[in-house]
PDB file of C-alpha atoms in Angstrom:
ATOM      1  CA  UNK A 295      -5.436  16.273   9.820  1.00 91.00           C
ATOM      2  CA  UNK A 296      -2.775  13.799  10.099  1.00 95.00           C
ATOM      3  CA  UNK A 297       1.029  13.590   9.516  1.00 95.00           C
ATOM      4  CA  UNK A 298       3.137  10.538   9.427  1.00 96.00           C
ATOM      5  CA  UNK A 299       7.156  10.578  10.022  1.00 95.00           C
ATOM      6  CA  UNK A 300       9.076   6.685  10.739  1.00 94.00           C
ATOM      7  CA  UNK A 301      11.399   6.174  13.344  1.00 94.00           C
ATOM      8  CA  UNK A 302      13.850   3.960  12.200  1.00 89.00           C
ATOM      9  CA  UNK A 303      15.713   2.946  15.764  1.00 89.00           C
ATOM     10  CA  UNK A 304      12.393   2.032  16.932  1.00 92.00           C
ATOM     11  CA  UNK A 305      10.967   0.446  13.874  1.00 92.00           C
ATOM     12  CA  UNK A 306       7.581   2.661  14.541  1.00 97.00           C
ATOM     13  CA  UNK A 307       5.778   5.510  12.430  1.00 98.00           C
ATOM     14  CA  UNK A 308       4.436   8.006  14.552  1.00 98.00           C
ATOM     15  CA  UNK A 309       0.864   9.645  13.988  1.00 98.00           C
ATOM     16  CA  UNK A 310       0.494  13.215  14.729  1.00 98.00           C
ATOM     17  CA  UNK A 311      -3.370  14.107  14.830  1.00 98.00           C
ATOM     18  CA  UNK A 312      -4.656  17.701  14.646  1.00 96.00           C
ATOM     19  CA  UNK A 313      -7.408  20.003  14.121  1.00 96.00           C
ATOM     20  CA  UNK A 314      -8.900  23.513  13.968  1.00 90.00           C
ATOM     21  CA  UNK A 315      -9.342  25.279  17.047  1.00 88.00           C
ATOM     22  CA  UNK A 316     -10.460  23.923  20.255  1.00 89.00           C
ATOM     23  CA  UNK A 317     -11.356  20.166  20.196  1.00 96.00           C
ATOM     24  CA  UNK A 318     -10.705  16.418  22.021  1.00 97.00           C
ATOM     25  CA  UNK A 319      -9.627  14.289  18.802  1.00 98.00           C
ATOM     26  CA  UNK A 320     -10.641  10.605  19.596  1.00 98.00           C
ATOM     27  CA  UNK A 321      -9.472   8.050  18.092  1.00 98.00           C
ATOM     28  CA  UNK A 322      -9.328   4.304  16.920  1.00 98.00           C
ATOM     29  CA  UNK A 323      -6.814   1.909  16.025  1.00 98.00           C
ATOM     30  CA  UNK A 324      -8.449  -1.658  15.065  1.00 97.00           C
ATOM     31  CA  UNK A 325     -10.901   0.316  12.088  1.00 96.00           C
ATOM     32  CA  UNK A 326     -14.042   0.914  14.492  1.00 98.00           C
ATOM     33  CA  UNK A 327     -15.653   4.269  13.973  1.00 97.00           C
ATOM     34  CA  UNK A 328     -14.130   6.493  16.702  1.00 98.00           C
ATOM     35  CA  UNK A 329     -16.980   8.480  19.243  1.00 97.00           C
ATOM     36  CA  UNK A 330     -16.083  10.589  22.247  1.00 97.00           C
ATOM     37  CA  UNK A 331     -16.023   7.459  24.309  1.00 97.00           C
ATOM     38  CA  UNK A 332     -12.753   6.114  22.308  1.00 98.00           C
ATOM     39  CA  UNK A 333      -9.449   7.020  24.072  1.00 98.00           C
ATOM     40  CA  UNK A 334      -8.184  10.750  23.364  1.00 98.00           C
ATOM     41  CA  UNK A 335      -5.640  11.529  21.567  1.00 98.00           C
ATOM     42  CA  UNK A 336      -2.948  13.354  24.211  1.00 97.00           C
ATOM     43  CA  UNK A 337       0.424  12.590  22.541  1.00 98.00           C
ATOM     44  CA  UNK A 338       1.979  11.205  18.765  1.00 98.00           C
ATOM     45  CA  UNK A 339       0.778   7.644  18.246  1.00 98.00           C
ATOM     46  CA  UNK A 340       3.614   4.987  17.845  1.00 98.00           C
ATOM     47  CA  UNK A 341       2.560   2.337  15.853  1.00 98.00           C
ATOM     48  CA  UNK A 342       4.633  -0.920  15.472  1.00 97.00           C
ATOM     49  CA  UNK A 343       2.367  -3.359  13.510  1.00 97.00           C
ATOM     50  CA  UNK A 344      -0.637  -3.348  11.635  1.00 98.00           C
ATOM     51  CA  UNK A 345      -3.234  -0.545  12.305  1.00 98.00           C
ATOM     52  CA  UNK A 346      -6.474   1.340  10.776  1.00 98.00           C
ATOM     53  CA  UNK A 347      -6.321   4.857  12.581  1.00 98.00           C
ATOM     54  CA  UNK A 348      -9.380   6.317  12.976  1.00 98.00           C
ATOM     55  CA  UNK A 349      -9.775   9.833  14.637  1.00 98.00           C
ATOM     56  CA  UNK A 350     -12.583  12.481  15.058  1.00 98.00           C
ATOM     57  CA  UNK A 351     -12.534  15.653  16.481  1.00 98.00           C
ATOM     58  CA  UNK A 352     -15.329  16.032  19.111  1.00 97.00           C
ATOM     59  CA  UNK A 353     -17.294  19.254  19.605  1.00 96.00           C
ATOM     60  CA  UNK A 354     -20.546  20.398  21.144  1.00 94.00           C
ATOM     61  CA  UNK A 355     -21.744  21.453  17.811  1.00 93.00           C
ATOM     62  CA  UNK A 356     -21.085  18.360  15.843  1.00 94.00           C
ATOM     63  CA  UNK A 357     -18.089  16.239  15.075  1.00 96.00           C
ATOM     64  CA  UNK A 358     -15.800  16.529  12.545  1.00 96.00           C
ATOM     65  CA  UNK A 359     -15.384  14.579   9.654  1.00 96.00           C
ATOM     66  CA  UNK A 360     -13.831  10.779  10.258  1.00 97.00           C
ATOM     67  CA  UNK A 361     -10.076  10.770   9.381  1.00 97.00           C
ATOM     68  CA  UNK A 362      -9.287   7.008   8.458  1.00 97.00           C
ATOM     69  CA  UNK A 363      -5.718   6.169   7.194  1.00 97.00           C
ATOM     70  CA  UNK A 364      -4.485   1.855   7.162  1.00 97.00           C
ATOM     71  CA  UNK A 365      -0.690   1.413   8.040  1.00 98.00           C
ATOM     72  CA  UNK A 366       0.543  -2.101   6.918  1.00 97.00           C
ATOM     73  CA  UNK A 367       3.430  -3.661   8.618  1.00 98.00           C
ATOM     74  CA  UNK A 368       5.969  -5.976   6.834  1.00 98.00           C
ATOM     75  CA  UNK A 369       9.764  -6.735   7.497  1.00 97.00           C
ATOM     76  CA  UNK A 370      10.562  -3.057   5.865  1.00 98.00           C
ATOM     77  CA  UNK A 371       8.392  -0.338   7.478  1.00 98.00           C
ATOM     78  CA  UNK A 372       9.664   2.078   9.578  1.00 97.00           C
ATOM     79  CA  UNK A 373      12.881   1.336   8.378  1.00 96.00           C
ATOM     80  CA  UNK A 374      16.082   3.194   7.090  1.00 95.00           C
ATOM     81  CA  UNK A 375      15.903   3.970   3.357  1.00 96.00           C
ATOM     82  CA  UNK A 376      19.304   4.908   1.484  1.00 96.00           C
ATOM     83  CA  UNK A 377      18.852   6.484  -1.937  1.00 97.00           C
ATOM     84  CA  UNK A 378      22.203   6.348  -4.507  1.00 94.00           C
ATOM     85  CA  UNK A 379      20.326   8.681  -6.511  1.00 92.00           C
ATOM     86  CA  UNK A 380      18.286  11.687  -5.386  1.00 94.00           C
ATOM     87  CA  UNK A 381      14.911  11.573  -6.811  1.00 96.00           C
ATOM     88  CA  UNK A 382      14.020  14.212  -9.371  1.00 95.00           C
ATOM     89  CA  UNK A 383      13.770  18.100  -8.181  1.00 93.00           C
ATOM     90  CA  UNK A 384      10.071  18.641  -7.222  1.00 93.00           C
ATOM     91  CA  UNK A 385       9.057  15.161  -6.873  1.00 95.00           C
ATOM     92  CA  UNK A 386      11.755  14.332  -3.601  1.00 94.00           C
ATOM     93  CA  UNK A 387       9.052  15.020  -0.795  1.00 92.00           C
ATOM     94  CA  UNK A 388      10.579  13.292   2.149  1.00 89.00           C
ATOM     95  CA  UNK A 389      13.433  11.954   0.319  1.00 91.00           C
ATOM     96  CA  UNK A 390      13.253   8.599   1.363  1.00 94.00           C
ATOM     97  CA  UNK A 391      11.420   7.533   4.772  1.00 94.00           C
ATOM     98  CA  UNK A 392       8.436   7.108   2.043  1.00 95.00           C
ATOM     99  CA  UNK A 393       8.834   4.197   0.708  1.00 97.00           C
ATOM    100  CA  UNK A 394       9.022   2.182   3.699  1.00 97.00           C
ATOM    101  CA  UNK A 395       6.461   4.498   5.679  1.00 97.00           C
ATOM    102  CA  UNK A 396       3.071   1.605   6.026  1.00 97.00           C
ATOM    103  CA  UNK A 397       1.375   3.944   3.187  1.00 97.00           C
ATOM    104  CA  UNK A 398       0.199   2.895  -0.001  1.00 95.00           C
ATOM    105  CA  UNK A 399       0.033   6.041  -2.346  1.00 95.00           C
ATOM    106  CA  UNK A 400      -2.995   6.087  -4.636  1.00 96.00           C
ATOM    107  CA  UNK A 401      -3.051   7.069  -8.388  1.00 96.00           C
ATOM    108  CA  UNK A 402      -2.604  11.029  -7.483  1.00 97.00           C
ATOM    109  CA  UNK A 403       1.043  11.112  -8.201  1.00 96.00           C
ATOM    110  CA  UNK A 404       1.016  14.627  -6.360  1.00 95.00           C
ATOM    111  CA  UNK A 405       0.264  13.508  -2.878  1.00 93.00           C
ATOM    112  CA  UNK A 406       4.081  13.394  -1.664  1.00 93.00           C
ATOM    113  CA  UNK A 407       3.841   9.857  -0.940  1.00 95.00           C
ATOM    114  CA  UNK A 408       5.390   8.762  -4.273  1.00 97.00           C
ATOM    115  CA  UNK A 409       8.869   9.342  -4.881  1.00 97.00           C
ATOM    116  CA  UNK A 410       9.300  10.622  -9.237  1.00 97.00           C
ATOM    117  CA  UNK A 411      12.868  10.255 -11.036  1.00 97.00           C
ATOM    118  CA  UNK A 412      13.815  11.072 -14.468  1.00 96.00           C
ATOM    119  CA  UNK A 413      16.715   9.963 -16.321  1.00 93.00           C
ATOM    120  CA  UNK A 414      17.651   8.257 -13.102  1.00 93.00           C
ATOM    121  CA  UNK A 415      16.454   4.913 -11.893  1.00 96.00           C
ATOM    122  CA  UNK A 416      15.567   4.288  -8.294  1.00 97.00           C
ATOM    123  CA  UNK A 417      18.012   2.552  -6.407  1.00 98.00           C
ATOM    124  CA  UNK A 418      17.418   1.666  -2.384  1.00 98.00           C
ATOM    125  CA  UNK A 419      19.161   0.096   0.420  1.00 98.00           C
ATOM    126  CA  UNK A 420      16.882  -0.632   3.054  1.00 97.00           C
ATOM    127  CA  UNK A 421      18.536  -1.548   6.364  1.00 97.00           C
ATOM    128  CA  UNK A 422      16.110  -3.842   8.054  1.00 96.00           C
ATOM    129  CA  UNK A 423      18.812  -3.581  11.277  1.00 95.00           C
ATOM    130  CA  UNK A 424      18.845  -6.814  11.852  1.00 95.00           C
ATOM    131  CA  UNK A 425      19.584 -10.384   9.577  1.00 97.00           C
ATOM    132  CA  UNK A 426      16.170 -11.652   8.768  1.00 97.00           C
ATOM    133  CA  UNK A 427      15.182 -14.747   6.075  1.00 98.00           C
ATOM    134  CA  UNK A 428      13.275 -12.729   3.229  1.00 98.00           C
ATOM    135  CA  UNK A 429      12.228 -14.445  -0.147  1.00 98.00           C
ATOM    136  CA  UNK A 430       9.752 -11.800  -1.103  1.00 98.00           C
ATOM    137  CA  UNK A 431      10.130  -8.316  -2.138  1.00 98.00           C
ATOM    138  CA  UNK A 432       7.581  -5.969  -3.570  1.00 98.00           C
ATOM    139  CA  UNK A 433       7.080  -2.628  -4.551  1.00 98.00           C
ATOM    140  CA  UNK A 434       4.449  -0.264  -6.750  1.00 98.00           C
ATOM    141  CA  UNK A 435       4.224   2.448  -9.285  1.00 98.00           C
ATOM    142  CA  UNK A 436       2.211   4.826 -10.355  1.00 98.00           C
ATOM    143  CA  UNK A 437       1.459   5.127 -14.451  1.00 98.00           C
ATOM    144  CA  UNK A 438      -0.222   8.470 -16.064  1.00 98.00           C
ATOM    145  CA  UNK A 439       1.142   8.246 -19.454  1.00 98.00           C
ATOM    146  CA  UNK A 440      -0.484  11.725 -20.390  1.00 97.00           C
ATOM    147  CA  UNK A 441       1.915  13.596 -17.549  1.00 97.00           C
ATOM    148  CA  UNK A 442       4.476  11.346 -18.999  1.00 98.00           C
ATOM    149  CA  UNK A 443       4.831   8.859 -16.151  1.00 98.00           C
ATOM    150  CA  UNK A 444       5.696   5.456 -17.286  1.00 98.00           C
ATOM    151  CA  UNK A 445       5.987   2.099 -15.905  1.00 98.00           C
ATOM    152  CA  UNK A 446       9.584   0.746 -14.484  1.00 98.00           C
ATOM    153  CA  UNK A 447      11.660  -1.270 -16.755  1.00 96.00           C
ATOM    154  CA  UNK A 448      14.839  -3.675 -15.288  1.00 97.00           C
ATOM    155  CA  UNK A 449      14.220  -4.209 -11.572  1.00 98.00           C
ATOM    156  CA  UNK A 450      16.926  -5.928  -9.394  1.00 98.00           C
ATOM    157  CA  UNK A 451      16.880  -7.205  -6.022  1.00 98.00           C
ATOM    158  CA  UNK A 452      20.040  -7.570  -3.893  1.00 98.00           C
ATOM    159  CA  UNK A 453      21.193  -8.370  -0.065  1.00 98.00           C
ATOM    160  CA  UNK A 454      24.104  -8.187   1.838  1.00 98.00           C
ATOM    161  CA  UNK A 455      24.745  -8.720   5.468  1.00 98.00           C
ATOM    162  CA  UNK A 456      27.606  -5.497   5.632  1.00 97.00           C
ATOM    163  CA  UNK A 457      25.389  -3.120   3.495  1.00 96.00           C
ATOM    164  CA  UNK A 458      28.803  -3.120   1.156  1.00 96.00           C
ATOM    165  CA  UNK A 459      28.996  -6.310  -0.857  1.00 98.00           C
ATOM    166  CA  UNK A 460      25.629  -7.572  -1.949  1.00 98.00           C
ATOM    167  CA  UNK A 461      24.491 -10.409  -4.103  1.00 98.00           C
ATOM    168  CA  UNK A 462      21.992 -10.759  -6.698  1.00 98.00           C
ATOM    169  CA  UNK A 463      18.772 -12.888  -6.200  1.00 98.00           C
ATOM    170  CA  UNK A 464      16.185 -11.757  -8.556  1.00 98.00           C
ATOM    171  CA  UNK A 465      15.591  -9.922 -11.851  1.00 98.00           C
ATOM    172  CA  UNK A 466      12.937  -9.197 -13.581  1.00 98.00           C
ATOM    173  CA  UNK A 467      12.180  -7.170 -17.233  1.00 97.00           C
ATOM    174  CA  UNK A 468       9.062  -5.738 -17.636  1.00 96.00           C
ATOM    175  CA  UNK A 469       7.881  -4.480 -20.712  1.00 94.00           C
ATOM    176  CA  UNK A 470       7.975  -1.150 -22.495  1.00 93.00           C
ATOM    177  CA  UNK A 471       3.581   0.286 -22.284  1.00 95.00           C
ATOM    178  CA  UNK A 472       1.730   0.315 -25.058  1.00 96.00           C
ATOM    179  CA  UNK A 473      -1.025   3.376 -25.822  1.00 96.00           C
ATOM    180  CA  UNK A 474      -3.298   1.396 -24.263  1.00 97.00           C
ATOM    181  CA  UNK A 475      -2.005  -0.045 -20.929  1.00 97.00           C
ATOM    182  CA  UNK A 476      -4.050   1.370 -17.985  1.00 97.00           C
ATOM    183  CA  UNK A 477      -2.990   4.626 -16.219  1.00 98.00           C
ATOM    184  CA  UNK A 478      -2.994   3.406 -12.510  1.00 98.00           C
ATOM    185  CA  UNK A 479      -1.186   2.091  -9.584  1.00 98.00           C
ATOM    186  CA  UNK A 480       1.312  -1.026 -10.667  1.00 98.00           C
ATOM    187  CA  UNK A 481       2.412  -3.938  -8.257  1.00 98.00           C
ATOM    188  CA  UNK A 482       5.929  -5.325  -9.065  1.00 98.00           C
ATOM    189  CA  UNK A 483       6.466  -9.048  -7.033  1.00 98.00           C
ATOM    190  CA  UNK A 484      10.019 -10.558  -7.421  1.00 98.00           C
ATOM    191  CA  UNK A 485      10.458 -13.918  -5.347  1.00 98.00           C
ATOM    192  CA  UNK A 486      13.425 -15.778  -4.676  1.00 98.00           C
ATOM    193  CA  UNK A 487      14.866 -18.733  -2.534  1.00 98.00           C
ATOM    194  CA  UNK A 488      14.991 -17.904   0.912  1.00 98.00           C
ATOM    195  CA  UNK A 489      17.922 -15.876   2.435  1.00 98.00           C
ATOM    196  CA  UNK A 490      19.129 -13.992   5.105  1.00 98.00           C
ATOM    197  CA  UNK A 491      20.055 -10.633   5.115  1.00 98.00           C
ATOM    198  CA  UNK A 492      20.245  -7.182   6.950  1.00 98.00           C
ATOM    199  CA  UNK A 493      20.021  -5.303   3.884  1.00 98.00           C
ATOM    200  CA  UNK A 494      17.710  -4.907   0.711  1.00 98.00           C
ATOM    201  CA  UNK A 495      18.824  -3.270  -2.512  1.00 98.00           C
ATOM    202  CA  UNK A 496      16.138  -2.661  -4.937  1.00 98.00           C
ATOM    203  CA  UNK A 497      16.802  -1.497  -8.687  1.00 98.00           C
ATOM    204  CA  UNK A 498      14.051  -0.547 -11.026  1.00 98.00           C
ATOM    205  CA  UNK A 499      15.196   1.337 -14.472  1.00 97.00           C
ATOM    206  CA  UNK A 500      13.173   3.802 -15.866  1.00 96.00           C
ATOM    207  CA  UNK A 501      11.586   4.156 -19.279  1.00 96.00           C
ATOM    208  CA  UNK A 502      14.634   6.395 -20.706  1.00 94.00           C
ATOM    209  CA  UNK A 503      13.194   6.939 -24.351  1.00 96.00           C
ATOM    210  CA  UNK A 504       9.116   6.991 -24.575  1.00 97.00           C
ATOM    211  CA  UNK A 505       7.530   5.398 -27.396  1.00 96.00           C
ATOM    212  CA  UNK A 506       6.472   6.834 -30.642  1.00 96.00           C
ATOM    213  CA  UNK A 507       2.673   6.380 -30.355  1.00 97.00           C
ATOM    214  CA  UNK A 508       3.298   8.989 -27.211  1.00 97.00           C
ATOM    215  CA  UNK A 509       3.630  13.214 -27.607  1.00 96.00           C
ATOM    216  CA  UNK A 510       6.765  13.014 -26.076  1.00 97.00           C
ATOM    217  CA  UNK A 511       7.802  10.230 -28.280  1.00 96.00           C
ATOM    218  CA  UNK A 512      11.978  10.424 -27.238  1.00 97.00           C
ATOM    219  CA  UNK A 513      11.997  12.189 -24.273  1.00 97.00           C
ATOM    220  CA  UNK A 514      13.059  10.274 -20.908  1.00 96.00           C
ATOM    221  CA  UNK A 515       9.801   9.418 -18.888  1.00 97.00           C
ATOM    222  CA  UNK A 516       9.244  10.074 -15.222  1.00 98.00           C
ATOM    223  CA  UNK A 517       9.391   6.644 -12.730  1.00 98.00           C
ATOM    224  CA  UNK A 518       7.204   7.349  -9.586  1.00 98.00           C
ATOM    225  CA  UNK A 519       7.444   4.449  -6.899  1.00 98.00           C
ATOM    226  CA  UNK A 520       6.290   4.319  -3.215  1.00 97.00           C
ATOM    227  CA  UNK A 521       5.897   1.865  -0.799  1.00 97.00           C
ATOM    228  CA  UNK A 522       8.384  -1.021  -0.866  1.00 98.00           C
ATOM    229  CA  UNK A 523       7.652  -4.634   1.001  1.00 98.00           C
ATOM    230  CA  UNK A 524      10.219  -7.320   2.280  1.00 98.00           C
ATOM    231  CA  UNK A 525       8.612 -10.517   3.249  1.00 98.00           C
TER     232      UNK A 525
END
């Protein structure tokens, strides 16, 4: 088993490896297949740029099962997340260090590593602690229209250099799903002239009223977002 926590004044995310009982774990971090000849695991990894941990627990009666888990590095991971709004009660997991933790979440809404909101719209500072040039930022959803998780809606991009006053530099509307969009795992791009900036605020409106064609033709829908990229 694995756990994953950031640590924002470093800028790492920190990889605590376990297992039943009495065994060496041994592990990888370049995506080879880990044997008892790769270095044990002693102590929390710290990772600080792009890895593919690999880990195995080693025992005289066979090995375990091969833990894999890819951690990708851009200019927001590991760093501090500020939500305006909390996200929705039973769908807050971490609260936050999520979306900037190096981990994609998959289309299992339930895994903890997507944030859910309901008649609330996400709304994020990240604080990349330092004034960097950024012209790309990125971020996904996850879509199960049946447990009445739509798609986001307005999304809005800002900086600012004080994390007070911040300026616009992209939009983007998406449109409202029809019955037969795809339930899966969106990617939302918005790219802009280069600027600097020590902060990122990103925007994305939920789906307040869902469609007729839908059972809960009315009702607000769910937004579920995870993993946000500045580039």
């Amino acid at each position: 088993r694995a756990s994953f926590t950031t640590d924002g004044d470093k800028g790492e995310i920190v990889v605590t490896l376990e297992t039943e009982g009495s065994a060496d774990i041994h592990y990888t971090l370049d995506g080879s297949e880990p044997t008892a000849t790769s270095p044990k695991y002693e102590a929390p990894l710290r990772i600080k740029q792009n890895a593919e941990v690999k880990a195995v627990a080693v025992r005289p009666t066979g090995n375990s099962r091969i833990f894999s888990e890819k951690i990708d590095f851009n200019k927001a991971t590991a760093k501090p997340v500020t939500l305006k709004v909390a996200p929705s009660r039973g769908y807050d997991f971490n609260g936050g260090p999520e979306l900037t933790d190096g981990l994609s979440g998959n289309d299992n809404y339930k895994t903890g590593r997507w944030l859910g909101f309901c008649e609330n719209d996400l709304e994020a500072v990240i604080d990349m602690q330092k004034p960097s040039v950024i012209s790309h930022v990125e971020f996904n959803t996850c879509v199960d229209k049946g447990s009445w998780i739509f798609d986001a809606r307005d999304i809005e991009v800002s900086v600012s250099q004080d994390g007070k006053t911040f300026k616009q530099v992209a939009t983007k509307q998406l449109p409202a799903l029809g019955e037969n969009a795809a339930d899966k795992v969106y990617t939302h791009k918005l790219d802009f002239q280069p600027t600097k900036a020590r902060y990122v605020k990103l925007k994305a409106a939920s789906e307040r009223s869902i469609p007729e064609w839908h059972s809960g033709k009315g009702k607000p829908a769910f937004l579920f977002v995870d993993e946000i990229s500045i580039m």
